[in-house]
């Protein structure tokens, strides 16, 4: 008789294996952030202290840059205090901000425990550039809510730095806010300045300014989750996204946004920041691909592409936001095109006008380390450059031009091959999937055709109600490994900025496209708990954590007009409530204004004139596979930075829709049903 021990050991090991399935890894981002230092070898032009709280200094003729170092005591008790003052140039204050006012600076992103929002702020008076569209003398404001600091009270080392391009605030070595200058301060020959000796123990002024240097870190800083991500800071957001897959690496370029397009006195001040990953679990934040280096620069969307085997990214120069068109290079570019029937190639460093139009940068190593070429190759200001599946270099022209263009080289010689399509706009992108070609129009347009059809064979998918818009703005579509396609975009929270979102796409035999969650990127949650096995009447459930994963199964009833609603409620009940509503047989879903008494009214789809790109209340139609049982997954993410909750729903694993609910911090769920079964309702808190 053989011993039983090996058999028992086998059972034990099997049970152990089943009970110890490897947990899903949380997505991490290796940040490029590090502390900054300023030279201490240069003597200041003037120094103030409590014993000498006022002083004078001689401003040099070239005063395009300056740096102020000060040691100051900050705290909640500060209310309307002036810490430092240079008459007609600079005012540094601390005060209590209105907790309900998120305009521009989004200070309420970091409230104190008692709900107050004490703020440190510096206002630099800038005089407009000659001949620019800016005509007023205006204060450029940078600042922080004190709640963003590890120690919000006590003494802090603060640096205010004006480089001539950037106006920046550093606290304890960390860059916490900046804006992009439009104009310069005006310094009298002899200038006075003063500090509050009760709050500032030392202040040093350097003219010209000191250059900051980043401190190298042995271990990079880590952030969690790329899904619903925003850059670190209280007023930092993701703008237009451009993606690319190259040599096993997925690249995300995004327009870094502060103040919801209100930086640079409303000119945007955007530029491309850069993230990448090889496995979608560990991401790397690189140096900016297209940093702003001159006052005339503010950048528009473009696309990554390959030219001569090198990774490049195109982008537009929106210089007409700052200078009139006749002062830019656009007339030269247009004249050349009109004379030759093709665009030219111009090194903009050699031209007299301010550079405007299409340009590009090249990666030195095929991954990052981009360098601007300073070459203008087209007059449009949002160039979508790509290589089509036949190997032809093409471009969809946006903002300042329209249509499809083709060239032998990125450097110039671009000819219009389809003047009327696409019809321009902000950002259009081309992709081929199997036997179909697609052009997505940025916010509302979508066209498709069989790949074998001629250029004029595109049909309007939106008019058919078969689009895949899901709340993302300017979605970029990229094929990755194993034939998978990803769609990435941003959700508007602060005007023209918000969170990064990435969903996976599905294609059906007729060429129609659906969307689902990308499993690698779903945020990790705690263990699920069952709220109800079945919902038979209106049911309310308490929510302990405002960020969570909600799942439930749906069984359509016999009534063709049957529907269900999941109502997300905050402490103010219906005031900021949002209802996710689904009609299985009608194949419609929507986000609408929540009501405690009844279902929300029907919202319009994109075909019907709705606005999914606003990511608020809207509907979608022609859902997949909702006639039989299916599952709904909803992720709710609350953040004080958002000032509300983002809600991301996946329906039957084939269609997604996202909304943002300002002012909503979910505390309760209410389920209601009209002849539609709701079973297996489960909730899992977000693993913070």
XYZ file of C-alpha atoms in Angstrom:
688
model
C 0.000 0.000 0.000
C 1.439 3.318 -1.060
C 1.747 6.098 1.543
C -0.982 8.759 1.517
C 1.339 11.666 2.329
C 2.317 12.626 -1.249
C -1.359 12.698 -2.211
C -2.254 14.908 0.765
C 0.706 17.133 -0.029
C -0.540 17.476 -3.603
C -4.009 18.526 -2.367
C -2.450 20.936 0.101
C -0.255 22.518 -2.572
C -3.201 22.786 -4.937
C -5.318 24.524 -2.316
C -2.421 26.772 -1.458
C -2.016 27.686 -5.137
C -5.726 28.413 -5.517
C -5.777 30.537 -2.371
C -2.642 32.439 -3.261
C -3.271 33.572 -6.791
C -0.886 36.387 -7.564
C -2.479 39.721 -6.824
C -2.784 42.269 -9.565
C 0.076 44.746 -9.540
C -0.780 48.383 -9.045
C 0.269 50.583 -11.922
C 3.162 52.868 -11.003
C 4.729 55.918 -12.614
C 8.412 56.732 -12.148
C 8.289 60.503 -11.966
C 10.814 62.882 -13.408
C 10.322 65.260 -10.471
C 13.187 66.132 -8.137
C 14.178 68.982 -5.802
C 15.738 72.118 -7.272
C 18.661 74.160 -5.998
C 19.860 77.677 -6.767
C 23.483 78.746 -6.706
C 24.807 80.257 -3.495
C 28.022 81.531 -5.056
C 26.543 84.727 -6.493
C 26.173 87.717 -4.152
C 22.672 89.274 -3.990
C 21.968 92.757 -5.309
C 20.155 93.512 -2.050
C 19.374 91.761 1.247
C 16.607 92.475 3.770
C 16.112 91.194 7.323
C 13.937 92.065 10.342
C 16.597 94.579 11.410
C 16.648 96.119 7.930
C 13.167 95.507 6.514
C 13.388 98.124 3.757
C 16.059 98.819 1.196
C 16.956 100.074 -2.244
C 18.811 98.541 -5.161
C 19.961 99.544 -8.615
C 18.204 97.685 -11.387
C 20.488 96.888 -14.331
C 19.540 97.951 -17.833
C 18.990 94.319 -18.756
C 16.497 93.195 -16.144
C 14.835 90.394 -18.089
C 15.384 87.941 -15.212
C 15.532 88.021 -11.432
C 15.410 85.685 -8.430
C 14.189 86.333 -4.904
C 15.047 83.993 -2.056
C 13.146 84.449 1.160
C 12.715 82.606 4.422
C 9.147 83.082 5.602
C 6.819 81.815 8.303
C 3.542 80.552 6.887
C 0.419 79.359 8.660
C -3.352 79.323 8.829
C -3.382 82.491 10.924
C -2.255 84.537 7.932
C -5.062 86.637 6.543
C -4.390 89.387 4.056
C -0.739 89.765 5.012
C 1.783 91.362 2.672
C 5.069 89.502 3.047
C 7.117 91.336 0.410
C 6.551 94.334 -1.811
C 8.406 95.946 -4.726
C 6.302 98.952 -5.801
C 4.988 98.598 -9.338
C 6.712 95.235 -9.779
C 5.868 92.541 -7.249
C 3.500 91.857 -4.384
C 3.818 88.702 -2.252
C 0.869 87.982 0.034
C -0.720 85.331 2.243
C -4.465 85.212 2.778
C -7.466 82.952 3.228
C -9.028 82.004 -0.087
C -12.706 81.329 -0.740
C -13.071 77.505 -0.436
C -15.718 77.507 -3.187
C -13.609 79.414 -5.749
C -11.684 77.080 -8.070
C -11.138 79.630 -10.832
C -7.654 79.645 -12.378
C -5.534 78.452 -9.466
C -7.769 75.671 -8.051
C -6.581 76.493 -4.532
C -9.375 74.425 -2.873
C -7.632 71.281 -4.172
C -5.719 71.204 -0.871
C -7.957 72.429 1.966
C -6.932 72.363 5.616
C -8.584 69.970 8.069
C -11.082 72.665 9.058
C -12.006 73.315 5.397
C -10.197 76.648 5.161
C -7.866 77.411 2.260
C -4.898 79.576 3.315
C -2.805 80.634 0.320
C 0.658 81.983 -0.466
C 0.681 84.040 -3.662
C 3.010 86.219 -5.746
C 1.749 88.726 -8.325
C 4.281 90.010 -10.878
C 3.316 93.076 -12.902
C 4.137 92.582 -16.577
C 4.133 95.228 -19.282
C 3.060 94.008 -22.734
C 5.439 93.157 -25.528
C 5.629 95.642 -28.422
C 3.186 94.859 -31.261
C 1.646 91.894 -29.405
C -2.081 91.294 -29.049
C -1.698 91.878 -25.299
C -2.224 95.595 -24.672
C -2.751 95.802 -20.924
C -0.375 95.975 -17.979
C -1.387 92.890 -15.986
C -0.385 90.965 -12.886
C 0.723 87.381 -13.508
C -0.167 85.353 -10.419
C 1.439 82.184 -9.126
C 0.705 80.635 -5.760
C -0.120 77.595 -3.682
C -2.643 76.485 -1.104
C -0.660 75.901 2.077
C -2.353 72.531 2.435
C -0.142 71.200 -0.368
C 2.912 71.477 1.915
C 3.990 68.619 4.159
C 4.178 71.162 6.987
C 1.723 73.927 6.238
C 2.846 76.068 9.140
C 6.279 77.150 10.272
C 9.295 78.398 8.403
C 9.854 77.685 4.703
C 12.504 78.471 2.124
C 10.814 80.143 -0.838
C 12.251 81.080 -4.215
C 10.508 83.304 -6.758
C 12.204 83.093 -10.139
C 11.509 85.041 -13.331
C 13.575 83.674 -16.209
C 12.139 85.892 -18.929
C 10.084 82.913 -20.118
C 8.782 81.377 -16.884
C 7.500 82.896 -13.659
C 8.001 80.164 -11.042
C 7.472 79.435 -7.363
C 9.665 76.995 -5.430
C 9.033 76.063 -1.805
C 11.607 74.039 0.129
C 13.264 73.099 -3.154
C 10.074 71.906 -4.892
C 8.674 73.569 -8.006
C 5.023 74.074 -7.040
C 3.660 76.573 -9.541
C 4.651 78.466 -12.655
C 3.243 80.421 -15.544
C 4.647 81.511 -18.882
C 5.434 85.185 -19.151
C 3.942 87.508 -21.708
C 5.775 90.785 -21.193
C 8.368 92.012 -18.715
C 8.472 93.894 -15.427
C 9.357 97.558 -15.637
C 12.071 98.542 -13.182
C 12.908 102.149 -12.271
C 16.632 102.934 -12.174
C 16.582 102.930 -8.373
C 14.016 100.653 -6.763
C 12.786 100.238 -3.193
C 11.544 97.041 -1.648
C 10.303 95.918 1.765
C 9.359 92.852 3.801
C 7.112 92.154 6.792
C 9.721 91.584 9.528
C 7.268 89.513 11.590
C 6.890 86.926 8.832
C 10.063 87.133 6.737
C 13.391 86.521 8.444
C 15.489 86.981 5.301
C 15.057 88.094 1.695
C 17.683 88.224 -1.061
C 17.303 89.721 -4.527
C 19.451 88.583 -7.449
C 19.686 90.621 -10.664
C 20.002 88.986 -13.144
C 18.325 85.829 -11.888
C 19.946 82.570 -10.802
C 19.416 79.448 -12.887
C 17.822 76.502 -11.042
C 19.440 73.065 -11.195
C 17.653 69.782 -10.580
C 19.029 67.552 -7.805
C 19.614 63.994 -9.072
C 17.799 61.306 -7.065
C 19.144 57.800 -6.511
C 15.602 56.457 -6.238
C 12.921 58.003 -8.448
C 9.702 59.256 -6.963
C 6.682 57.059 -7.622
C 3.065 57.947 -8.321
C 0.189 55.477 -8.451
C -2.181 54.695 -11.341
C -2.108 56.110 -14.846
C -5.871 55.785 -15.253
C -7.602 59.036 -14.208
C -4.140 60.559 -13.640
C -3.192 64.214 -13.469
C 0.312 65.659 -13.035
C 1.305 66.480 -9.469
C 0.108 69.878 -8.263
C -3.035 71.766 -7.393
C -3.645 73.372 -10.803
C -2.065 70.863 -13.207
C -4.043 68.938 -15.808
C -3.745 66.749 -18.892
C -4.690 68.459 -22.176
C -4.738 67.046 -25.702
C -3.178 63.590 -25.945
C -1.113 62.084 -28.777
C -0.028 58.430 -28.579
C 2.332 56.113 -30.475
C 3.665 52.550 -30.242
C 7.269 52.097 -31.304
C 9.661 49.189 -30.755
C 7.606 47.691 -27.940
C 6.997 50.971 -26.118
C 3.718 52.863 -25.815
C 4.193 56.630 -25.725
C 1.743 59.181 -24.334
C 2.443 62.800 -25.174
C 0.062 65.286 -23.579
C -0.286 69.042 -23.541
C 0.638 70.031 -20.002
C -2.037 72.396 -18.777
C -2.220 74.731 -15.818
C -5.313 76.824 -15.155
C -7.486 75.214 -17.844
C -5.967 77.053 -20.824
C -5.709 80.313 -18.840
C -1.919 80.376 -18.487
C 0.048 82.995 -20.399
C -2.836 85.421 -19.874
C -5.270 83.064 -21.594
C -2.998 82.043 -24.490
C -2.692 78.542 -23.042
C 1.040 78.199 -22.587
C 0.838 74.511 -23.534
C 3.681 72.154 -24.445
C 4.083 68.373 -24.760
C 5.024 66.376 -21.682
C 5.851 62.712 -22.212
C 5.124 59.337 -20.543
C 5.898 55.834 -21.812
C 5.644 52.172 -20.847
C 6.678 48.764 -22.165
C 4.295 46.684 -20.027
C 1.483 49.093 -18.980
C 2.310 48.406 -15.331
C 5.449 50.516 -14.902
C 5.426 53.909 -16.591
C 8.237 56.425 -16.980
C 7.862 60.187 -16.980
C 10.432 61.739 -19.330
C 11.673 65.257 -19.866
C 9.264 67.462 -21.801
C 9.338 66.711 -25.537
C 8.627 70.294 -26.613
C 9.377 72.732 -23.740
C 8.484 76.404 -24.068
C 11.695 78.360 -24.544
C 10.517 81.765 -25.811
C 7.759 84.188 -24.942
C 6.155 83.858 -28.393
C 5.691 80.089 -27.977
C 2.390 78.412 -27.172
C 1.919 75.025 -28.767
C -0.901 73.132 -30.441
C -1.602 69.443 -30.870
C 0.272 67.201 -33.287
C 1.189 63.538 -33.606
C 4.191 61.250 -33.125
C 5.518 59.603 -36.295
C 8.616 57.963 -37.766
C 10.799 59.831 -40.261
C 14.021 58.341 -41.643
C 13.812 55.716 -38.921
C 13.682 58.313 -36.144
C 10.919 58.916 -33.615
C 9.500 62.410 -34.122
C 6.566 64.454 -32.909
C 4.838 67.168 -34.906
C 3.125 70.122 -33.284
C 1.772 73.531 -34.137
C 2.944 76.980 -33.145
C -0.149 78.987 -32.146
C 1.732 82.272 -32.319
C -1.307 84.148 -33.619
C -2.627 84.008 -30.064
C 0.182 86.419 -29.167
C 1.007 88.341 -32.363
C -1.194 89.349 -35.308
C -0.908 87.048 -38.315
C 0.990 89.632 -40.376
C 3.767 89.709 -37.746
C 4.263 85.934 -37.980
C 5.738 83.639 -40.633
C 2.288 82.500 -41.833
C 2.095 84.971 -44.760
C 5.487 83.730 -45.991
C 4.437 80.078 -45.733
C 1.145 80.702 -47.511
C 2.740 82.783 -50.272
C 5.264 80.017 -50.950
C 2.501 77.402 -51.104
C 0.330 79.506 -53.417
C 3.274 80.075 -55.789
C 4.581 76.514 -55.893
C 1.545 74.323 -55.184
C 3.489 72.670 -52.360
C 4.793 73.836 -49.015
C 8.372 74.907 -48.436
C 10.839 74.207 -45.637
C 12.050 77.128 -43.548
C 14.440 77.306 -40.608
C 12.574 79.734 -38.422
C 15.700 81.058 -36.709
C 16.579 82.791 -40.004
C 13.191 84.448 -40.568
C 12.137 87.929 -39.516
C 8.542 87.080 -38.497
C 7.567 85.270 -35.337
C 7.458 81.523 -36.086
C 3.966 80.111 -36.654
C 2.660 76.977 -38.332
C 3.791 73.340 -38.272
C 7.113 72.130 -36.900
C 8.497 68.999 -35.241
C 11.011 67.556 -32.782
C 13.240 64.471 -33.078
C 14.153 61.949 -30.383
C 17.890 61.396 -29.993
C 17.555 57.828 -28.667
C 14.231 56.574 -30.059
C 12.590 56.844 -26.638
C 12.885 60.409 -25.306
C 15.491 63.218 -25.382
C 13.643 65.202 -28.022
C 15.205 68.213 -29.715
C 13.347 70.865 -31.669
C 14.273 71.135 -35.342
C 13.168 74.791 -35.665
C 11.863 73.827 -39.123
C 8.523 75.074 -40.435
C 6.989 72.691 -42.987
C 3.343 73.743 -43.263
C 1.023 76.633 -42.433
C -1.509 74.639 -40.378
C -1.192 74.931 -36.604
C -2.330 71.441 -35.520
C -0.552 68.998 -37.861
C -1.502 65.308 -37.636
C 1.434 63.639 -39.410
C 1.418 59.872 -39.969
C 2.741 57.145 -42.250
C -0.156 55.229 -43.773
C -0.138 51.419 -44.159
C 1.128 51.807 -47.742
C 4.191 53.669 -46.454
C 3.115 57.136 -47.626
C 3.888 60.134 -45.456
C 0.636 61.983 -44.911
C -0.881 64.691 -42.777
C -4.370 65.745 -41.747
C -4.389 69.535 -41.497
C -6.191 71.222 -38.626
C -6.517 74.771 -37.302
C -5.557 77.094 -40.128
C -5.955 74.531 -42.907
C -7.937 71.393 -43.732
C -7.859 68.271 -45.827
C -5.382 65.449 -46.396
C -1.823 66.197 -47.525
C 1.073 64.071 -48.744
C 4.830 64.555 -49.047
C 8.002 62.621 -49.768
C 9.648 64.221 -46.751
C 8.570 65.809 -43.488
C 10.742 68.832 -44.313
C 8.442 70.249 -46.970
C 6.873 69.624 -50.366
C 3.456 68.902 -48.873
C 0.695 68.768 -51.500
C -3.051 68.671 -50.910
C -4.518 65.391 -52.157
C -8.017 65.694 -50.663
C -8.798 69.376 -49.993
C -12.261 68.874 -48.500
C -11.657 65.961 -46.168
C -11.365 65.939 -43.279
C -13.013 69.346 -42.888
C -10.410 70.776 -40.485
C -11.058 71.391 -36.809
C -8.814 71.075 -33.794
C -7.381 67.565 -34.003
C -8.062 64.745 -36.450
C -6.332 61.366 -36.468
C -6.143 58.519 -38.986
C -5.858 54.810 -38.226
C -6.387 51.558 -40.121
C -7.779 48.486 -38.429
C -7.996 45.368 -40.546
C -10.044 46.106 -43.654
C -11.225 49.552 -42.552
C -9.823 53.074 -42.412
C -10.972 55.594 -39.825
C -10.572 59.312 -39.224
C -11.600 60.628 -35.827
C -12.322 64.326 -35.594
C -11.184 65.283 -32.134
C -14.421 66.201 -30.377
C -17.416 65.138 -32.464
C -16.459 63.811 -35.925
C -15.858 60.217 -37.016
C -15.615 58.796 -40.524
C -14.825 55.334 -41.878
C -14.453 53.494 -45.177
C -13.250 50.131 -46.445
C -9.468 50.287 -46.776
C -9.797 49.468 -50.479
C -12.173 52.369 -51.132
C -10.914 55.622 -52.690
C -10.072 58.701 -50.619
C -13.538 60.141 -51.138
C -15.211 56.959 -49.882
C -15.512 57.948 -46.222
C -18.966 57.858 -44.625
C -20.094 59.792 -41.551
C -20.298 57.321 -38.649
C -21.791 59.890 -36.259
C -24.814 60.436 -38.517
C -25.481 56.699 -38.244
C -25.348 56.826 -34.438
C -22.506 54.269 -34.460
C -19.646 56.377 -33.101
C -17.524 55.379 -30.102
C -17.213 58.763 -28.370
C -17.353 58.122 -24.644
C -16.587 61.406 -22.878
C -12.923 61.675 -23.862
C -11.789 64.830 -25.618
C -9.444 64.553 -28.607
C -9.055 60.769 -28.327
C -5.917 59.361 -29.957
C -6.014 55.783 -31.270
C -2.920 53.562 -31.446
C -2.320 49.905 -32.266
C -0.095 48.134 -29.735
C 1.131 44.534 -29.540
C -1.065 41.515 -30.341
C -3.293 43.564 -32.623
C -4.852 45.477 -29.735
C -5.983 49.081 -30.185
C -6.037 51.693 -27.428
C -7.875 54.993 -27.236
C -6.459 57.713 -24.973
C -7.819 61.158 -24.220
C -8.623 63.637 -21.478
C -11.773 64.414 -19.520
C -12.598 68.114 -19.062
C -12.544 69.193 -15.429
C -10.853 72.596 -15.517
C -12.031 74.005 -18.834
C -9.433 72.650 -21.319
C -7.723 70.244 -18.939
C -8.530 67.193 -16.840
C -7.566 63.573 -16.257
C -5.856 61.087 -18.564
C -8.028 58.153 -19.637
C -7.066 55.066 -21.657
C -9.573 52.456 -22.860
C -9.204 49.427 -25.102
C -11.139 49.148 -28.361
C -12.960 46.268 -30.041
C -13.737 45.895 -33.746
C -16.698 43.979 -35.143
C -16.910 42.311 -38.573
C -18.881 45.225 -40.068
C -16.109 47.637 -39.051
C -17.975 49.131 -36.125
C -15.867 49.846 -33.047
C -16.677 49.454 -29.368
C -14.701 50.228 -26.226
C -13.935 48.454 -22.971
C -11.699 48.915 -19.972
C -8.063 47.960 -20.411
C -7.645 45.387 -17.658
C -3.978 46.219 -17.065
C -4.941 49.770 -16.113
C -7.990 49.212 -13.900
C -7.034 50.627 -10.477
C -6.484 48.064 -7.727
C -9.312 47.822 -5.192
C -9.932 46.230 -1.819
C -11.921 43.004 -1.564
C -15.423 43.193 -3.009
C -18.427 43.128 -0.703
C -21.950 42.224 -1.761
C -24.530 44.983 -1.370
C -27.462 42.932 -2.665
C -28.072 39.640 -4.427
C -31.034 41.208 -6.185
C -32.698 44.617 -6.342
C -36.479 44.183 -6.227
C -37.460 47.730 -5.254
C -35.787 51.102 -4.870
C -32.788 50.419 -2.653
C -30.273 52.739 -0.998
C -26.796 51.791 0.204
C -24.219 53.712 2.208
C -20.751 54.201 0.717
C -17.787 54.418 3.095
C -15.148 55.477 0.566
C -16.043 57.969 -2.216
C -13.719 56.170 -4.673
C -14.825 52.652 -5.533
C -15.581 49.957 -8.097
C -19.264 49.068 -8.482
C -20.397 45.995 -10.431
C -23.809 44.487 -11.093
C -25.531 42.143 -13.510
C -28.501 43.190 -15.629
C -31.346 41.003 -16.889
C -33.635 42.789 -19.359
C -37.354 42.366 -18.728
C -40.157 41.897 -21.224
C -41.073 45.575 -21.426
C -39.213 47.131 -24.353
C -39.168 50.475 -22.519
C -37.753 48.981 -19.312
C -34.760 50.656 -17.725
C -32.646 50.900 -14.607
C -30.971 53.738 -12.766
C -27.975 53.890 -10.454
C -28.064 57.182 -8.592
C -24.869 58.579 -7.051
C -25.658 60.863 -4.112
C -23.558 63.156 -1.941
C -24.214 64.750 1.432
C -26.520 67.256 -0.249
C -28.621 64.432 -1.718
C -29.840 65.399 -5.191
C -28.169 68.814 -5.558
C -25.030 67.414 -7.195
C -26.357 63.906 -7.824
C -25.709 62.001 -11.036
C -27.777 59.140 -12.420
C -26.409 56.412 -14.651
C -29.412 55.185 -16.604
C -29.585 52.207 -18.934
C -32.373 51.011 -21.245
C -31.381 47.503 -22.430
C -33.929 46.966 -25.215
C -33.626 50.524 -26.490
C -29.863 50.021 -26.378
C -29.307 53.428 -24.768
C -27.390 54.598 -21.736
C -26.851 58.048 -20.293
C -25.658 60.229 -17.460
C -28.271 62.691 -16.239
C -29.161 64.994 -13.370
C -30.102 62.816 -10.419
C -33.497 63.012 -8.738
C -34.738 61.284 -5.591
C -38.280 61.047 -6.949
C -37.897 59.775 -10.519
C -35.660 58.746 -13.385
C -33.764 61.581 -15.032
C -35.112 62.847 -18.347
C -33.683 61.554 -21.606
C -30.334 63.027 -22.639
C -29.262 63.506 -26.255
C -26.649 61.379 -27.992
C -23.985 62.875 -30.243
C -26.124 62.118 -33.322
C -29.046 63.897 -31.670
C -27.038 67.000 -30.812
C -25.657 65.973 -27.417
C -22.137 66.654 -26.201
C -20.251 63.572 -24.983
C -17.022 65.616 -25.243
C -18.252 67.846 -22.401
C -18.238 64.725 -20.179
C -21.257 65.872 -18.188
C -24.836 64.820 -19.046
C -25.206 62.978 -22.365
C -26.452 59.754 -23.887
C -25.045 56.987 -26.079
C -27.023 54.704 -28.388
C -26.867 51.396 -30.253
C -25.323 49.489 -27.373
C -23.934 46.006 -27.948
C -25.407 42.779 -26.520
C -27.939 44.231 -24.081
C -30.937 42.093 -25.118
C -29.770 39.279 -22.832
C -28.026 39.221 -19.429
C -24.873 41.357 -19.172
C -22.610 43.025 -16.626
C -22.019 46.689 -15.838
C -18.845 47.919 -14.154
C -18.556 51.473 -12.863
C -15.471 53.085 -11.361
C -16.004 56.228 -9.302
C -12.923 58.340 -8.518
C -13.206 61.284 -6.135
C -10.359 63.709 -5.546
C -10.309 67.086 -3.797
C -8.213 68.272 -6.734
C -11.060 67.410 -9.101
C -13.601 69.129 -6.890
C -15.966 66.286 -7.710
C -16.153 62.705 -8.964
C -15.259 61.081 -12.256
C -17.536 58.162 -13.168
C -16.395 55.607 -15.752
C -18.886 52.914 -16.843
C -18.339 49.787 -18.932
C -21.485 48.203 -20.386
C -21.465 44.514 -21.394
C -17.705 44.747 -21.903
C -18.258 46.465 -25.250
C -19.104 50.136 -24.651
C -17.823 52.709 -22.177
C -18.928 56.164 -21.110
C -17.324 58.658 -18.749
C -18.607 61.720 -16.956
C -17.373 64.249 -14.412
C -19.702 65.447 -11.664
C -18.522 68.731 -10.102
C -19.281 69.025 -6.405
C -20.178 65.342 -5.993
C -18.560 63.240 -3.276
C -20.537 60.004 -3.244
C -21.924 58.898 0.110
C -24.941 56.859 -1.004
C -26.135 54.765 -3.931
C -29.770 54.445 -4.941
C -30.853 51.741 -7.381
C -34.198 51.911 -9.161
C -35.649 49.617 -11.796
C -38.508 49.622 -14.269
C -38.950 46.007 -15.434
C -35.195 45.447 -15.563
C -33.458 42.987 -13.257
C -30.444 44.048 -11.190
C -28.486 41.259 -9.482
C -25.165 40.627 -7.770
C -24.546 44.219 -6.752
C -20.996 44.432 -5.410
C -18.737 47.247 -4.278
C -14.977 47.401 -3.711
C -13.232 50.434 -2.251
C -10.320 51.934 -4.147
C -6.949 50.875 -2.770
C -5.507 54.337 -2.079
